[in-house]
XYZ file of C-alpha atoms in Angstrom:
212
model
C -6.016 2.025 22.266
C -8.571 2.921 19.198
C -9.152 6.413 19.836
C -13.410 7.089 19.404
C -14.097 9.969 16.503
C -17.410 11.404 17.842
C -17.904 13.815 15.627
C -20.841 13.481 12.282
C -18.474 14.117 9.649
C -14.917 12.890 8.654
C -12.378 15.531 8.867
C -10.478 16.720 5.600
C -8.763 13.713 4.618
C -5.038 13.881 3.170
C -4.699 10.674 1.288
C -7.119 7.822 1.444
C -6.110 3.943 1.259
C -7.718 1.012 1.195
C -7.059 -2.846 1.617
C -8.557 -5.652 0.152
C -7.951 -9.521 1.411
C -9.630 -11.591 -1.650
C -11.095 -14.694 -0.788
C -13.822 -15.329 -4.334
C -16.256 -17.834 -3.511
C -19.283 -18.366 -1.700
C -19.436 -21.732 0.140
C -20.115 -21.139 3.482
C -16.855 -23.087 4.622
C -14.088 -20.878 2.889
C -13.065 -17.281 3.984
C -14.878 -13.657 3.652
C -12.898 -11.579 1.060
C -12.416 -8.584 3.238
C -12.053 -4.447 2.611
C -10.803 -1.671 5.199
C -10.633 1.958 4.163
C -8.611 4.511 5.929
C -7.642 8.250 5.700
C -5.043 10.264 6.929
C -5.422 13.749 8.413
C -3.775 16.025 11.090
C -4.463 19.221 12.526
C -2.751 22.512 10.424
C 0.839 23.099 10.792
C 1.073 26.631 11.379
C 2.896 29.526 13.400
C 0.504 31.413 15.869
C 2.074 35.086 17.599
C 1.443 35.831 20.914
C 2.309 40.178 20.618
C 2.592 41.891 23.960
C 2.117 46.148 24.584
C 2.965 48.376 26.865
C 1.330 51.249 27.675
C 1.945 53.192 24.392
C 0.939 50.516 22.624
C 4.257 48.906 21.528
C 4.817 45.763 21.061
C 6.991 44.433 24.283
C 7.477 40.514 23.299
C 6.567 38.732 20.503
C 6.381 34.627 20.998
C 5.548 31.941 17.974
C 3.888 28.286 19.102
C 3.079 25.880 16.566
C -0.381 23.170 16.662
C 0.251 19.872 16.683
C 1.480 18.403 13.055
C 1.236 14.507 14.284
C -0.922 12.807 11.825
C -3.447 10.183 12.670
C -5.640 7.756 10.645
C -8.900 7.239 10.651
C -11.234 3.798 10.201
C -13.512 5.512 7.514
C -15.192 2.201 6.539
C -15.334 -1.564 6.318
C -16.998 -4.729 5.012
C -16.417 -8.388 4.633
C -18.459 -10.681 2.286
C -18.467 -14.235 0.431
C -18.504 -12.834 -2.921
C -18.139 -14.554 -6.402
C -15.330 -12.846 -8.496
C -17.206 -10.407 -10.864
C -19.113 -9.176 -7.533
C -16.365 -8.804 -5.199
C -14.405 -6.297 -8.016
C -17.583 -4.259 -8.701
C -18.392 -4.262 -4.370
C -14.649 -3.089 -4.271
C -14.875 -0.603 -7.467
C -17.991 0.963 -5.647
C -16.521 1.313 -2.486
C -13.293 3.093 -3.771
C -15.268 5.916 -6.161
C -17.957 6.188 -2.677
C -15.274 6.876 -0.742
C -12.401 8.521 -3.086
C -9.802 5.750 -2.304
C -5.968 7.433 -3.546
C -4.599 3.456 -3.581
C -5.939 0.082 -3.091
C -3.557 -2.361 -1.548
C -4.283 -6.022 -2.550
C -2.312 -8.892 -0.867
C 0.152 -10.316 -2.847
C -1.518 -14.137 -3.590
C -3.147 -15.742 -6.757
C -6.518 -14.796 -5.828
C -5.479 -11.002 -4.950
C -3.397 -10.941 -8.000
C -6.679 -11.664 -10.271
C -8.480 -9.051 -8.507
C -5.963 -6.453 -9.458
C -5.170 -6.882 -12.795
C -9.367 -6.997 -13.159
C -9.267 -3.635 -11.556
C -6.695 -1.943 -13.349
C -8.541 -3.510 -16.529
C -11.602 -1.609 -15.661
C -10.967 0.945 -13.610
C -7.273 1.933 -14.458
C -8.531 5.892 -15.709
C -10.278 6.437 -12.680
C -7.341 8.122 -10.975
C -6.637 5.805 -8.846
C -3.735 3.539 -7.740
C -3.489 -0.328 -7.481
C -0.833 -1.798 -5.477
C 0.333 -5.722 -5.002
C 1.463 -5.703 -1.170
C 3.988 -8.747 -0.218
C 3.953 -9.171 3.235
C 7.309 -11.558 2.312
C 8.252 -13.591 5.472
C 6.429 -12.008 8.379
C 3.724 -13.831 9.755
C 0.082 -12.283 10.163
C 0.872 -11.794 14.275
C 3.926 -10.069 13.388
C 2.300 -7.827 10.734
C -0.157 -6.757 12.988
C 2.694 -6.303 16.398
C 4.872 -4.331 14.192
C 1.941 -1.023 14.156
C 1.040 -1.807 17.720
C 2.939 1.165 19.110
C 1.014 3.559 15.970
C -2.126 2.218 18.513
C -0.673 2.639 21.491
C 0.656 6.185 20.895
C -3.270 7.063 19.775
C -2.787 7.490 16.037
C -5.734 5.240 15.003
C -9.400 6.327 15.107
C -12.601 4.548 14.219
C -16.429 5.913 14.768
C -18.925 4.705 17.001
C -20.109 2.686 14.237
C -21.673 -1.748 14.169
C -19.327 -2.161 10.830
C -16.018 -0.508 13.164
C -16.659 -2.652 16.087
C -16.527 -5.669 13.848
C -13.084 -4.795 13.185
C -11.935 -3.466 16.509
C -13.320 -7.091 18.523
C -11.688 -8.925 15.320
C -8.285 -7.107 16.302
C -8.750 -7.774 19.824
C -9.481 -11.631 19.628
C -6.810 -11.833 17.083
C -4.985 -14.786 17.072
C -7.592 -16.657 18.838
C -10.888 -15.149 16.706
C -12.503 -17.514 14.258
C -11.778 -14.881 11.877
C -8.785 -12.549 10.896
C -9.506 -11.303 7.330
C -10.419 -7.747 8.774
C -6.977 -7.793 10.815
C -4.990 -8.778 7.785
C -6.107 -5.681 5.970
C -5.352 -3.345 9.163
C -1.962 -4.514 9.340
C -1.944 -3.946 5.617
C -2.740 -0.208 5.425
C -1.084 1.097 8.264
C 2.170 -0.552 7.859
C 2.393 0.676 4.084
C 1.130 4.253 5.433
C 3.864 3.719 8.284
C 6.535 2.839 4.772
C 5.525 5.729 2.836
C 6.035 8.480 5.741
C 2.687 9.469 5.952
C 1.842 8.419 9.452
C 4.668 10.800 11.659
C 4.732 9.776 15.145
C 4.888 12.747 17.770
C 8.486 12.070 19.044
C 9.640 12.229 15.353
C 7.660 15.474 14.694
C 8.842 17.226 17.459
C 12.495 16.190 16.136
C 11.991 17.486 12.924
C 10.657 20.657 14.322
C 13.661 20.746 16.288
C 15.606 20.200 13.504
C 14.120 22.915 11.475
């Protein structure tokens, strides 16, 4: 269902999030402190006429079609580390200015909590958001089921890129992989994009055109 983006360059991006799953040690036993970023773009919403003439040259029939205004995200980049504390903020403080992250979603837990109030310490005049996300009861299989049909409807792209197939086979083996830090922060960013209204699915577009 990951849709392949083959061309060089990102397109122009509409809002850019990213989401972090902390995990601030390095012993070899313990978990990778993970980071997804994503951006938003669709095509242009806009009103194309079709004018018809007759012989004299006046116009016979005039017709307006509109492009597509279903948005889609893109994979723009990934990584997942061991990292001590003061290297996992600056890793994630260099990847948001690289990349011109809008909002950084950290999960909701005492070692995410420390990350983000670091951040905002250091970083809060950057122009950028940070944002606490409490997944609250669901379970990490039904975080990740509840944007399947975003997938399914081919919303989500990712480049032909080594660091993107190490999150699309981590998303695949998911429950079973040996590790699901990447998929947490998936589940993370698309949902709240899904929350916010910026991801519009095409049956709800076309409704809202209809509407209109």
């Amino acid at each position: 269902w990951w849709q392949l983006w083959e061309e060089r360059a990102y397109p122009p991006m509409d809002f850019i999030v990213a989401s972090l799953d902390t995990a601030y040690t390095i012993k070899t036993n313990n978990d990778y402190s993970a980071l997804t970023v994503w951006g938003v773009f669709s095509n242009d919403d806009r009103a194309v006429a079709s004018r018809f003439l007759d012989g004299e040259g006046r116009p016979m029939y005039i017709d307006r079609h509109y492009t597509s205004g279903v948005t889609k995200v893109m994979l723009m980049y990934s990584w997942q580390e061991r990292l001590e504390f003061h290297d996992l903020v600056e890793k994630v403080a260099k990847t948001r200015k690289s990349l011109k992250v809008d909002k950084l979603l950290v999960e909701n837990k005492a070692a995410g909590i420390s990350v983000a109030q670091e951040l905002r310490r250091l970083y809060g005049n950057e122009g950028f958001s940070v944002q606490l996300s409490d997944p609250k009861s669901m379970d990490k299989l039904a975080r990740l089921y509840s944007v399947q049909h975003l997938f399914a409807e081919g919303m989500v792209y990712a480049p032909d890129k080594e660091w993107a197939e190490q999150v699309i086979t981590q998303v695949g083996q998911f429950p079973k992989g040996k590790h699901d830090d990447l998929v947490d922060t998936v589940s993370m960013s698309i949902r709240h994009l899904r929350d916010v209204g910026l991801l519009t699915r095409g049956v709800e577009y076309s409704e809202s055109v209809e509407q209109s």
